Amino acid sequence: MKSCLICQGIINDNFEIEWILSLQPRKIKLICQDCQGGFRALSGKIKCEGCSRVLEMSGFCNDCKKWIKKYNGKLLKNTALYEYNEKMKDYFQKFKFLGDYYFLNVFNQELRKFVQKEYGSNWLYVPIPISIKSYQERMFNQVEGLFSGVNFTRALIVQSEEKKQQSKLNRNERLRRKQPFKLNSQYEEIVKDKNILLLDDIYTTGRTLYFAAEVLKNAGVKKIETITLAR
Amino acid sequence: MKDEDFFGRLVPLKKTEQFILKDITSVFKIEAIEVQKNKIMCNRCNQKTVKKRAILPNQEYFCPQCIMLGRITTQHILYTIKEPNRFVENLNPLTWGGELSMSQLECSNKIVQVQEENQNFLLWAVTGAGKTEILFAALAEAFKKGKRVCIASPRIDVCNELYPRLNEAFKHIKIVLLHGYQTERYEYSQLVVCTTHQLIRFKEAFDMLIIDEVDAFPFKDNSMLVGAVNAARKTSSSLIMLTATPTKSLLKEVKMKKMEVGYLPLRYHGKELPVPQIIIKSNWLEKFKKGEMEKKIGKIINKWIDEQHPFFVFVSHIKYLKIINEVMIKFVVGRCNGTTVFSADKRRVEKVQKMRNGEYQYLVTTTILERGVTFAGLNVLVLGADDELFTSSSLVQIAGRVGRSAQNPKGDVIFICGKRKKNVVDAKKQIQLLNAKGRKLRI
Ligand SMILES: [Zn+2]
Ligand SMILES: [Zn+2]
Ligand SMILES: [Zn+2]
C-alpha cells in the first residue's frame, strides 16, 4: 500500500481496465484520487487569450489589458496547464517552500510531454532563473525541476540581489520594481533570431515573464512564448 | 543562539553557519543525515529513505520524513546539550483552587505515584471526565522537584485548548506551546505543550511525558512518532497516556509494555454517557440522493427542532455534505437554519460560533467536529455510521459530544446504518462497559 505524496492518504492502485486495454507502460501514481481531483486543469476552459486565466467570456483579463497598453499591444502568449487554486498553493508550499524536491515528479512528465509535443526542436527552452541566495537556501531551481528532462538554455541570470525584499513589497510596488534579469553573455549569439519558450512555475501578474521577455527581445530573439504550470 | 536553546533538543545548523556558545565543551554533535549504500538515514527522526526519494540536484540529500519541521540536509549538523533541568525553584507552583470528585482524586493520586516512581500509565477516562484537572497534582509535584515536563497531543486543537488552562493553573511556571502552525520562537521552559510531531526535535529532555488523546496517535503505522516519544524521554522518566477510547492496538501495546491502566468512567457531573441508538435503514442514502428525507430520520429531526436543541449531523465523507444539506434545508425551511462544515473549511470557526449564537440550529459535518467542540443540550445523528471511515473510537468520540453539561446531562445519539457492522456495535459496547464501571463507582 502506497501513500499519497501530498496528503499521506492511501493510494488506490488497482489495475484499471483502461490501462489494461491501452497497452501502455503502467503509470506510477504518486498522489491519490482526491488530490488529483483537487487540481483544476485548464484545457478546454474559456481563458484569457494572453495568459490562460479562466474567464467568463473569451477575451483578455484585466492584467493583460494593462500589458497591452504598456507594450503597445505586444502580448506574450502564456499557456498554463492548471488553475492556481488552494490545492496548487498547497502543492507549491510543499515543493518550493518546504523544499521537497521529489514533488517535481507530480507534474514533470506532463509538462515535458506538453512542451515536446506543442513546441519541439525549433524552440529554445529558457527557464526563469532564481537568485543565488534562493538557490543556496533551496538547493534547486523549482522551474528546472518541474521541466526537468527538457533541454535548457540558461540564457537569463538574476542581476541584483533585491529579490529578498520583494516579498515585503505590496502589489503596486511589485509592479513598479526594476528589471531583475539580465542576459547571460555567453548566450548572446545563441539566442539571436531564435524562437524562445520561457518556462516558469506560476503566472501571477505576468510581471516576471514580461521582464524576462524584455531582456530577450533586446537580445534580438525572433519570437517569444511562455508556459507555466499554474495561473 | 543561547546555550538554553540546545538543552534536551536537536538543533540543526548548516555546516557553514557560525555560532558561539558559552559552554562549548558540553555540546554534542552528529551529522544530520548519514548516506548509506541505497538509503539515507536521518538522525533527527531516525527514519531511512531510499536515495531516489531524497536526492537534490546538487547531489546533496534531504530527509522527506521530518520535512514538516523544516528541511534538514546532508549540509546540516545536529547539536544538543544534555538536559540540565535549569529552572527557577518553585515549591508552590499550583495556582488552581478547584476541587476534585472522589473518583477524580483517586486517579490523581495514582498519577502522582506514577510520576514519583517513573512508571508508565494509561488513563482511560470518558469524554468530559475532567482529565486535565486530574493531572494538576502530579504536574505540581514534578515542578517542585525541578523536573521537565511535556504534554503532547496528536491534535493541534487539543494543544491550543490545554495551553491557556495550564497557564491559569501554573501561573509562575514557564510554558511554551509548539506546533506547526504557530510561529512563536522556541524558548527553554519547564513545561512544553506540543503536537506529537514536535517531539522529534527533543532528545532525552523530559522527566515526565504526557500524551493526551493517544488514540488519535498512529502508534501502529508510525514508527517515527513512536521512536520520537521514546527519544524525547529521559531513560528514567514517567509516561502517562490519556484516552477516551482506547483502540485495540493501544490495549495490546499496553499489555506488551506491561503498562498499568486506570479508569475514570464517570463524567465530572457524575451522570452516565448517553448510549447510542442504532437504527438500520438500508435506503437512507438513496433517499437523500433522490432529494427526499427518510421518514424515520425526519421524525427524529422534527423532535429536535421542536425541543429547540442544537444538533450535529455527521457524515463519513465530504462528498455527502452537499446532497444531505440540500435535503435538510428543504426539510427545515422556515423552522431553523444550518450549514455544512469540513476540515479545510476556512469559515469553520465562524460557523461554530454562529451555532453558539443560535443563528444555526444544526451543522452537517465530517468527523472534524468529533472531538473538542462542546454544546449544551446537543444531539447527534450519524448518517452511515457503518461506513468504514467511522472507526469505533471515532463513534465513541462523536457520542461523547452529547450530555457534557451538568444542566443537560442527557441527549440523543442516533446511528443510522445500512447494515449492523462491527464498528457500530463495538462503539455501543464500549460506552455500555464504561457506564457499568461508572455505576459500580457510584454505589
Ligand atoms: Zn492525496
Ligand atoms: Zn490575461
Ligand atoms: Zn528526518
JSON list of N, CA, C and O in Angstrom, two decimals, chain A residues 100-151:
[
{"chain": "A", "resi": 100, "resn": "ASP", "atom": "N", "xyz": [10.67, 20.05, -0.78]},
{"chain": "A", "resi": 100, "resn": "ASP", "atom": "CA", "xyz": [10.65, 18.62, -1.11]},
{"chain": "A", "resi": 100, "resn": "ASP", "atom": "C", "xyz": [10.80, 18.46, -2.63]},
{"chain": "A", "resi": 100, "resn": "ASP", "atom": "O", "xyz": [9.82, 18.45, -3.38]},
{"chain": "A", "resi": 101, "resn": "TYR", "atom": "N", "xyz": [12.04, 18.31, -3.04]},
{"chain": "A", "resi": 101, "resn": "TYR", "atom": "CA", "xyz": [12.38, 18.30, -4.47]},
{"chain": "A", "resi": 101, "resn": "TYR", "atom": "C", "xyz": [11.64, 17.22, -5.25]},
{"chain": "A", "resi": 101, "resn": "TYR", "atom": "O", "xyz": [11.29, 17.40, -6.40]},
{"chain": "A", "resi": 102, "resn": "TYR", "atom": "N", "xyz": [11.38, 16.10, -4.60]},
{"chain": "A", "resi": 102, "resn": "TYR", "atom": "CA", "xyz": [10.75, 14.96, -5.28]},
{"chain": "A", "resi": 102, "resn": "TYR", "atom": "C", "xyz": [9.36, 15.30, -5.83]},
{"chain": "A", "resi": 102, "resn": "TYR", "atom": "O", "xyz": [8.87, 14.66, -6.75]},
{"chain": "A", "resi": 103, "resn": "PHE", "atom": "N", "xyz": [8.74, 16.34, -5.28]},
{"chain": "A", "resi": 103, "resn": "PHE", "atom": "CA", "xyz": [7.41, 16.75, -5.73]},
{"chain": "A", "resi": 103, "resn": "PHE", "atom": "C", "xyz": [7.39, 17.16, -7.21]},
{"chain": "A", "resi": 103, "resn": "PHE", "atom": "O", "xyz": [6.32, 17.25, -7.81]},
{"chain": "A", "resi": 104, "resn": "LEU", "atom": "N", "xyz": [8.55, 17.43, -7.80]},
{"chain": "A", "resi": 104, "resn": "LEU", "atom": "CA", "xyz": [8.59, 17.77, -9.22]},
{"chain": "A", "resi": 104, "resn": "LEU", "atom": "C", "xyz": [7.92, 16.67, -10.03]},
{"chain": "A", "resi": 104, "resn": "LEU", "atom": "O", "xyz": [7.34, 16.91, -11.08]},
{"chain": "A", "resi": 105, "resn": "ASN", "atom": "N", "xyz": [8.02, 15.43, -9.53]},
{"chain": "A", "resi": 105, "resn": "ASN", "atom": "CA", "xyz": [7.51, 14.28, -10.28]},
{"chain": "A", "resi": 105, "resn": "ASN", "atom": "C", "xyz": [6.00, 14.27, -10.46]},
{"chain": "A", "resi": 105, "resn": "ASN", "atom": "O", "xyz": [5.48, 13.56, -11.30]},
{"chain": "A", "resi": 106, "resn": "VAL", "atom": "N", "xyz": [5.28, 15.06, -9.66]},
{"chain": "A", "resi": 106, "resn": "VAL", "atom": "CA", "xyz": [3.82, 15.10, -9.80]},
{"chain": "A", "resi": 106, "resn": "VAL", "atom": "C", "xyz": [3.43, 15.66, -11.17]},
{"chain": "A", "resi": 106, "resn": "VAL", "atom": "O", "xyz": [2.48, 15.20, -11.79]},
{"chain": "A", "resi": 107, "resn": "PHE", "atom": "N", "xyz": [4.18, 16.66, -11.65]},
{"chain": "A", "resi": 107, "resn": "PHE", "atom": "CA", "xyz": [3.80, 17.29, -12.92]},
{"chain": "A", "resi": 107, "resn": "PHE", "atom": "C", "xyz": [4.86, 17.18, -14.03]},
{"chain": "A", "resi": 107, "resn": "PHE", "atom": "O", "xyz": [4.61, 17.58, -15.15]},
{"chain": "A", "resi": 108, "resn": "ASN", "atom": "N", "xyz": [6.04, 16.68, -13.70]},
{"chain": "A", "resi": 108, "resn": "ASN", "atom": "CA", "xyz": [7.14, 16.72, -14.65]},
{"chain": "A", "resi": 108, "resn": "ASN", "atom": "C", "xyz": [6.83, 16.05, -15.99]},
{"chain": "A", "resi": 108, "resn": "ASN", "atom": "O", "xyz": [7.03, 16.64, -17.05]},
{"chain": "A", "resi": 109, "resn": "GLN", "atom": "N", "xyz": [6.28, 14.85, -15.93]},
{"chain": "A", "resi": 109, "resn": "GLN", "atom": "CA", "xyz": [6.04, 14.10, -17.16]},
{"chain": "A", "resi": 109, "resn": "GLN", "atom": "C", "xyz": [5.07, 14.85, -18.08]},
{"chain": "A", "resi": 109, "resn": "GLN", "atom": "O", "xyz": [5.31, 14.99, -19.27]},
{"chain": "A", "resi": 110, "resn": "GLU", "atom": "N", "xyz": [4.02, 15.37, -17.46]},
{"chain": "A", "resi": 110, "resn": "GLU", "atom": "CA", "xyz": [3.00, 16.09, -18.23]},
{"chain": "A", "resi": 110, "resn": "GLU", "atom": "C", "xyz": [3.57, 17.35, -18.88]},
{"chain": "A", "resi": 110, "resn": "GLU", "atom": "O", "xyz": [3.34, 17.62, -20.06]},
{"chain": "A", "resi": 111, "resn": "LEU", "atom": "N", "xyz": [4.36, 18.11, -18.10]},
{"chain": "A", "resi": 111, "resn": "LEU", "atom": "CA", "xyz": [4.95, 19.34, -18.63]},
{"chain": "A", "resi": 111, "resn": "LEU", "atom": "C", "xyz": [5.94, 19.04, -19.75]},
{"chain": "A", "resi": 111, "resn": "LEU", "atom": "O", "xyz": [5.93, 19.69, -20.80]},
{"chain": "A", "resi": 112, "resn": "ARG", "atom": "N", "xyz": [6.76, 18.05, -19.53]},
{"chain": "A", "resi": 112, "resn": "ARG", "atom": "CA", "xyz": [7.78, 17.70, -20.51]},
{"chain": "A", "resi": 112, "resn": "ARG", "atom": "C", "xyz": [7.13, 17.27, -21.82]},
{"chain": "A", "resi": 112, "resn": "ARG", "atom": "O", "xyz": [7.49, 17.73, -22.90]},
{"chain": "A", "resi": 113, "resn": "LYS", "atom": "N", "xyz": [6.14, 16.41, -21.70]},
{"chain": "A", "resi": 113, "resn": "LYS", "atom": "CA", "xyz": [5.46, 15.92, -22.90]},
{"chain": "A", "resi": 113, "resn": "LYS", "atom": "C", "xyz": [4.77, 17.06, -23.64]},
{"chain": "A", "resi": 113, "resn": "LYS", "atom": "O", "xyz": [4.80, 17.13, -24.87]},
{"chain": "A", "resi": 114, "resn": "PHE", "atom": "N", "xyz": [4.14, 17.95, -22.88]},
{"chain": "A", "resi": 114, "resn": "PHE", "atom": "CA", "xyz": [3.43, 19.07, -23.48]},
{"chain": "A", "resi": 114, "resn": "PHE", "atom": "C", "xyz": [4.38, 19.94, -24.30]},
{"chain": "A", "resi": 114, "resn": "PHE", "atom": "O", "xyz": [4.13, 20.28, -25.45]},
{"chain": "A", "resi": 115, "resn": "VAL", "atom": "N", "xyz": [5.52, 20.28, -23.68]},
{"chain": "A", "resi": 115, "resn": "VAL", "atom": "CA", "xyz": [6.50, 21.13, -24.34]},
{"chain": "A", "resi": 115, "resn": "VAL", "atom": "C", "xyz": [7.04, 20.45, -25.60]},
{"chain": "A", "resi": 115, "resn": "VAL", "atom": "O", "xyz": [7.12, 21.06, -26.67]},
{"chain": "A", "resi": 116, "resn": "GLN", "atom": "N", "xyz": [7.36, 19.18, -25.49]},
{"chain": "A", "resi": 116, "resn": "GLN", "atom": "CA", "xyz": [7.94, 18.48, -26.63]},
{"chain": "A", "resi": 116, "resn": "GLN", "atom": "C", "xyz": [6.93, 18.35, -27.77]},
{"chain": "A", "resi": 116, "resn": "GLN", "atom": "O", "xyz": [7.27, 18.49, -28.93]},
{"chain": "A", "resi": 117, "resn": "LYS", "atom": "N", "xyz": [5.67, 18.12, -27.42]},
{"chain": "A", "resi": 117, "resn": "LYS", "atom": "CA", "xyz": [4.65, 17.92, -28.44]},
{"chain": "A", "resi": 117, "resn": "LYS", "atom": "C", "xyz": [4.24, 19.25, -29.09]},
{"chain": "A", "resi": 117, "resn": "LYS", "atom": "O", "xyz": [4.14, 19.36, -30.30]},
{"chain": "A", "resi": 118, "resn": "GLU", "atom": "N", "xyz": [4.01, 20.28, -28.28]},
{"chain": "A", "resi": 118, "resn": "GLU", "atom": "CA", "xyz": [3.49, 21.54, -28.80]},
{"chain": "A", "resi": 118, "resn": "GLU", "atom": "C", "xyz": [4.58, 22.42, -29.41]},
{"chain": "A", "resi": 118, "resn": "GLU", "atom": "O", "xyz": [4.28, 23.29, -30.20]},
{"chain": "A", "resi": 119, "resn": "TYR", "atom": "N", "xyz": [5.81, 22.26, -28.97]},
{"chain": "A", "resi": 119, "resn": "TYR", "atom": "CA", "xyz": [6.87, 23.14, -29.46]},
{"chain": "A", "resi": 119, "resn": "TYR", "atom": "C", "xyz": [7.96, 22.40, -30.24]},
{"chain": "A", "resi": 119, "resn": "TYR", "atom": "O", "xyz": [8.28, 22.78, -31.35]},
{"chain": "A", "resi": 120, "resn": "GLY", "atom": "N", "xyz": [8.55, 21.40, -29.66]},
{"chain": "A", "resi": 120, "resn": "GLY", "atom": "CA", "xyz": [9.54, 20.63, -30.42]},
{"chain": "A", "resi": 120, "resn": "GLY", "atom": "C", "xyz": [10.88, 21.30, -30.56]},
{"chain": "A", "resi": 120, "resn": "GLY", "atom": "O", "xyz": [11.23, 22.21, -29.81]},
{"chain": "A", "resi": 121, "resn": "SER", "atom": "N", "xyz": [11.62, 20.88, -31.57]},
{"chain": "A", "resi": 121, "resn": "SER", "atom": "CA", "xyz": [13.04, 21.21, -31.61]},
{"chain": "A", "resi": 121, "resn": "SER", "atom": "C", "xyz": [13.36, 22.57, -32.25]},
{"chain": "A", "resi": 121, "resn": "SER", "atom": "O", "xyz": [14.51, 22.99, -32.28]},
{"chain": "A", "resi": 122, "resn": "ASN", "atom": "N", "xyz": [12.32, 23.27, -32.76]},
{"chain": "A", "resi": 122, "resn": "ASN", "atom": "CA", "xyz": [12.61, 24.60, -33.33]},
{"chain": "A", "resi": 122, "resn": "ASN", "atom": "C", "xyz": [12.65, 25.69, -32.28]},
{"chain": "A", "resi": 122, "resn": "ASN", "atom": "O", "xyz": [12.74, 26.87, -32.61]},
{"chain": "A", "resi": 123, "resn": "TRP", "atom": "N", "xyz": [12.52, 25.30, -31.03]},
{"chain": "A", "resi": 123, "resn": "TRP", "atom": "CA", "xyz": [12.45, 26.29, -29.95]},
{"chain": "A", "resi": 123, "resn": "TRP", "atom": "C", "xyz": [13.59, 26.10, -28.96]},
{"chain": "A", "resi": 123, "resn": "TRP", "atom": "O", "xyz": [14.06, 24.98, -28.75]},
{"chain": "A", "resi": 124, "resn": "LEU", "atom": "N", "xyz": [14.02, 27.22, -28.35]},
{"chain": "A", "resi": 124, "resn": "LEU", "atom": "CA", "xyz": [14.95, 27.13, -27.23]},
{"chain": "A", "resi": 124, "resn": "LEU", "atom": "C", "xyz": [14.15, 27.27, -25.94]},
{"chain": "A", "resi": 124, "resn": "LEU", "atom": "O", "xyz": [13.26, 28.11, -25.86]},
{"chain": "A", "resi": 125, "resn": "TYR", "atom": "N", "xyz": [14.47, 26.47, -24.96]},
{"chain": "A", "resi": 125, "resn": "TYR", "atom": "CA", "xyz": [13.72, 26.47, -23.70]},
{"chain": "A", "resi": 125, "resn": "TYR", "atom": "C", "xyz": [14.49, 27.20, -22.61]},
{"chain": "A", "resi": 125, "resn": "TYR", "atom": "O", "xyz": [15.52, 26.71, -22.14]},
{"chain": "A", "resi": 126, "resn": "VAL", "atom": "N", "xyz": [14.00, 28.37, -22.24]},
{"chain": "A", "resi": 126, "resn": "VAL", "atom": "CA", "xyz": [14.71, 29.21, -21.27]},
{"chain": "A", "resi": 126, "resn": "VAL", "atom": "C", "xyz": [13.96, 29.24, -19.94]},
{"chain": "A", "resi": 126, "resn": "VAL", "atom": "O", "xyz": [12.88, 29.81, -19.85]},
{"chain": "A", "resi": 127, "resn": "PRO", "atom": "N", "xyz": [14.52, 28.62, -18.90]},
{"chain": "A", "resi": 127, "resn": "PRO", "atom": "CA", "xyz": [13.86, 28.66, -17.59]},
{"chain": "A", "resi": 127, "resn": "PRO", "atom": "C", "xyz": [14.08, 30.01, -16.90]},
{"chain": "A", "resi": 127, "resn": "PRO", "atom": "O", "xyz": [15.14, 30.60, -17.05]},
{"chain": "A", "resi": 128, "resn": "ILE", "atom": "N", "xyz": [13.08, 30.46, -16.14]},
{"chain": "A", "resi": 128, "resn": "ILE", "atom": "CA", "xyz": [13.25, 31.65, -15.32]},
{"chain": "A", "resi": 128, "resn": "ILE", "atom": "C", "xyz": [14.23, 31.30, -14.19]},
{"chain": "A", "resi": 128, "resn": "ILE", "atom": "O", "xyz": [14.03, 30.30, -13.50]},
{"chain": "A", "resi": 129, "resn": "PRO", "atom": "N", "xyz": [15.29, 32.10, -14.03]},
{"chain": "A", "resi": 129, "resn": "PRO", "atom": "CA", "xyz": [16.29, 31.76, -13.00]},
{"chain": "A", "resi": 129, "resn": "PRO", "atom": "C", "xyz": [15.87, 32.22, -11.60]},
{"chain": "A", "resi": 129, "resn": "PRO", "atom": "O", "xyz": [14.95, 33.01, -11.48]},
{"chain": "A", "resi": 130, "resn": "ILE", "atom": "N", "xyz": [16.52, 31.69, -10.58]},
{"chain": "A", "resi": 130, "resn": "ILE", "atom": "CA", "xyz": [16.32, 32.20, -9.23]},
{"chain": "A", "resi": 130, "resn": "ILE", "atom": "C", "xyz": [17.64, 32.81, -8.74]},
{"chain": "A", "resi": 130, "resn": "ILE", "atom": "O", "xyz": [18.70, 32.52, -9.30]},
{"chain": "A", "resi": 131, "resn": "SER", "atom": "N", "xyz": [17.57, 33.63, -7.72]},
{"chain": "A", "resi": 131, "resn": "SER", "atom": "CA", "xyz": [18.77, 34.32, -7.25]},
{"chain": "A", "resi": 131, "resn": "SER", "atom": "C", "xyz": [19.73, 33.33, -6.59]},
{"chain": "A", "resi": 131, "resn": "SER", "atom": "O", "xyz": [19.32, 32.25, -6.17]},
{"chain": "A", "resi": 132, "resn": "ILE", "atom": "N", "xyz": [20.98, 33.72, -6.51]},
{"chain": "A", "resi": 132, "resn": "ILE", "atom": "CA", "xyz": [22.00, 32.86, -5.89]},
{"chain": "A", "resi": 132, "resn": "ILE", "atom": "C", "xyz": [21.61, 32.55, -4.45]},
{"chain": "A", "resi": 132, "resn": "ILE", "atom": "O", "xyz": [21.72, 31.44, -3.97]},
{"chain": "A", "resi": 133, "resn": "LYS", "atom": "N", "xyz": [21.08, 33.57, -3.80]},
{"chain": "A", "resi": 133, "resn": "LYS", "atom": "CA", "xyz": [20.69, 33.40, -2.39]},
{"chain": "A", "resi": 133, "resn": "LYS", "atom": "C", "xyz": [19.56, 32.36, -2.24]},
{"chain": "A", "resi": 133, "resn": "LYS", "atom": "O", "xyz": [19.63, 31.48, -1.40]},
{"chain": "A", "resi": 134, "resn": "SER", "atom": "N", "xyz": [18.55, 32.46, -3.11]},
{"chain": "A", "resi": 134, "resn": "SER", "atom": "CA", "xyz": [17.47, 31.48, -3.07]},
{"chain": "A", "resi": 134, "resn": "SER", "atom": "C", "xyz": [18.01, 30.08, -3.37]},
{"chain": "A", "resi": 134, "resn": "SER", "atom": "O", "xyz": [17.60, 29.10, -2.77]},
{"chain": "A", "resi": 135, "resn": "TYR", "atom": "N", "xyz": [18.94, 30.02, -4.32]},
{"chain": "A", "resi": 135, "resn": "TYR", "atom": "CA", "xyz": [19.47, 28.71, -4.69]},
{"chain": "A", "resi": 135, "resn": "TYR", "atom": "C", "xyz": [20.24, 28.08, -3.53]},
{"chain": "A", "resi": 135, "resn": "TYR", "atom": "O", "xyz": [20.12, 26.89, -3.26]},
{"chain": "A", "resi": 136, "resn": "GLN", "atom": "N", "xyz": [21.00, 28.92, -2.82]},
{"chain": "A", "resi": 136, "resn": "GLN", "atom": "CA", "xyz": [21.75, 28.38, -1.67]},
{"chain": "A", "resi": 136, "resn": "GLN", "atom": "C", "xyz": [20.79, 27.86, -0.60]},
{"chain": "A", "resi": 136, "resn": "GLN", "atom": "O", "xyz": [21.04, 26.85, 0.04]},
{"chain": "A", "resi": 137, "resn": "GLU", "atom": "N", "xyz": [19.70, 28.54, -0.43]},
{"chain": "A", "resi": 137, "resn": "GLU", "atom": "CA", "xyz": [18.72, 28.16, 0.57]},
{"chain": "A", "resi": 137, "resn": "GLU", "atom": "C", "xyz": [17.98, 26.88, 0.15]},
{"chain": "A", "resi": 137, "resn": "GLU", "atom": "O", "xyz": [17.90, 25.91, 0.89]},
{"chain": "A", "resi": 138, "resn": "ARG", "atom": "N", "xyz": [17.43, 26.88, -1.07]},
{"chain": "A", "resi": 138, "resn": "ARG", "atom": "CA", "xyz": [16.55, 25.81, -1.54]},
{"chain": "A", "resi": 138, "resn": "ARG", "atom": "C", "xyz": [17.33, 24.66, -2.17]},
{"chain": "A", "resi": 138, "resn": "ARG", "atom": "O", "xyz": [16.87, 23.54, -2.22]},
{"chain": "A", "resi": 139, "resn": "MET", "atom": "N", "xyz": [18.47, 24.95, -2.71]},
{"chain": "A", "resi": 139, "resn": "MET", "atom": "CA", "xyz": [19.34, 23.98, -3.38]},
{"chain": "A", "resi": 139, "resn": "MET", "atom": "C", "xyz": [18.76, 23.42, -4.67]},
{"chain": "A", "resi": 139, "resn": "MET", "atom": "O", "xyz": [19.22, 22.40, -5.18]},
{"chain": "A", "resi": 140, "resn": "PHE", "atom": "N", "xyz": [17.70, 24.05, -5.18]},
{"chain": "A", "resi": 140, "resn": "PHE", "atom": "CA", "xyz": [17.23, 23.70, -6.52]},
{"chain": "A", "resi": 140, "resn": "PHE", "atom": "C", "xyz": [16.42, 24.86, -7.09]},
{"chain": "A", "resi": 140, "resn": "PHE", "atom": "O", "xyz": [15.89, 25.68, -6.34]},
{"chain": "A", "resi": 141, "resn": "ASN", "atom": "N", "xyz": [16.39, 24.93, -8.42]},
{"chain": "A", "resi": 141, "resn": "ASN", "atom": "CA", "xyz": [15.50, 25.87, -9.09]},
{"chain": "A", "resi": 141, "resn": "ASN", "atom": "C", "xyz": [14.22, 25.10, -9.40]},
{"chain": "A", "resi": 141, "resn": "ASN", "atom": "O", "xyz": [14.24, 24.14, -10.16]},
{"chain": "A", "resi": 142, "resn": "GLN", "atom": "N", "xyz": [13.12, 25.52, -8.79]},
{"chain": "A", "resi": 142, "resn": "GLN", "atom": "CA", "xyz": [11.88, 24.75, -8.93]},
{"chain": "A", "resi": 142, "resn": "GLN", "atom": "C", "xyz": [11.39, 24.69, -10.38]},
{"chain": "A", "resi": 142, "resn": "GLN", "atom": "O", "xyz": [10.75, 23.71, -10.77]},
{"chain": "A", "resi": 143, "resn": "VAL", "atom": "N", "xyz": [11.70, 25.70, -11.18]},
{"chain": "A", "resi": 143, "resn": "VAL", "atom": "CA", "xyz": [11.27, 25.69, -12.58]},
{"chain": "A", "resi": 143, "resn": "VAL", "atom": "C", "xyz": [12.02, 24.60, -13.35]},
{"chain": "A", "resi": 143, "resn": "VAL", "atom": "O", "xyz": [11.42, 23.80, -14.07]},
{"chain": "A", "resi": 144, "resn": "GLU", "atom": "N", "xyz": [13.33, 24.54, -13.12]},
{"chain": "A", "resi": 144, "resn": "GLU", "atom": "CA", "xyz": [14.12, 23.49, -13.78]},
{"chain": "A", "resi": 144, "resn": "GLU", "atom": "C", "xyz": [13.71, 22.11, -13.29]},
{"chain": "A", "resi": 144, "resn": "GLU", "atom": "O", "xyz": [13.76, 21.14, -14.03]},
{"chain": "A", "resi": 145, "resn": "GLY", "atom": "N", "xyz": [13.29, 22.04, -12.04]},
{"chain": "A", "resi": 145, "resn": "GLY", "atom": "CA", "xyz": [12.79, 20.78, -11.50]},
{"chain": "A", "resi": 145, "resn": "GLY", "atom": "C", "xyz": [11.53, 20.34, -12.22]},
{"chain": "A", "resi": 145, "resn": "GLY", "atom": "O", "xyz": [11.44, 19.21, -12.73]},
{"chain": "A", "resi": 146, "resn": "LEU", "atom": "N", "xyz": [10.57, 21.24, -12.31]},
{"chain": "A", "resi": 146, "resn": "LEU", "atom": "CA", "xyz": [9.29, 20.92, -12.95]},
{"chain": "A", "resi": 146, "resn": "LEU", "atom": "C", "xyz": [9.45, 20.48, -14.39]},
{"chain": "A", "resi": 146, "resn": "LEU", "atom": "O", "xyz": [8.78, 19.57, -14.86]},
{"chain": "A", "resi": 147, "resn": "PHE", "atom": "N", "xyz": [10.36, 21.14, -15.12]},
{"chain": "A", "resi": 147, "resn": "PHE", "atom": "CA", "xyz": [10.54, 20.85, -16.54]},
{"chain": "A", "resi": 147, "resn": "PHE", "atom": "C", "xyz": [11.74, 19.94, -16.79]},
{"chain": "A", "resi": 147, "resn": "PHE", "atom": "O", "xyz": [12.23, 19.85, -17.91]},
{"chain": "A", "resi": 148, "resn": "SER", "atom": "N", "xyz": [12.24, 19.27, -15.77]},
{"chain": "A", "resi": 148, "resn": "SER", "atom": "CA", "xyz": [13.49, 18.52, -15.97]},
{"chain": "A", "resi": 148, "resn": "SER", "atom": "C", "xyz": [13.31, 17.44, -17.03]},
{"chain": "A", "resi": 148, "resn": "SER", "atom": "O", "xyz": [12.25, 16.83, -17.16]},
{"chain": "A", "resi": 149, "resn": "GLY", "atom": "N", "xyz": [14.34, 17.25, -17.83]},
{"chain": "A", "resi": 149, "resn": "GLY", "atom": "CA", "xyz": [14.26, 16.36, -18.98]},
{"chain": "A", "resi": 149, "resn": "GLY", "atom": "C", "xyz": [14.20, 17.17, -20.26]},
{"chain": "A", "resi": 149, "resn": "GLY", "atom": "O", "xyz": [14.52, 16.70, -21.34]},
{"chain": "A", "resi": 150, "resn": "VAL", "atom": "N", "xyz": [13.79, 18.44, -20.12]},
{"chain": "A", "resi": 150, "resn": "VAL", "atom": "CA", "xyz": [13.79, 19.36, -21.27]},
{"chain": "A", "resi": 150, "resn": "VAL", "atom": "C", "xyz": [15.21, 19.92, -21.38]},
{"chain": "A", "resi": 150, "resn": "VAL", "atom": "O", "xyz": [15.90, 20.09, -20.38]},
{"chain": "A", "resi": 151, "resn": "ASN", "atom": "N", "xyz": [15.65, 20.21, -22.60]},
{"chain": "A", "resi": 151, "resn": "ASN", "atom": "CA", "xyz": [16.99, 20.74, -22.81]},
{"chain": "A", "resi": 151, "resn": "ASN", "atom": "C", "xyz": [17.01, 22.25, -22.54]},
{"chain": "A", "resi": 151, "resn": "ASN", "atom": "O", "xyz": [16.50, 23.02, -23.32]}
]
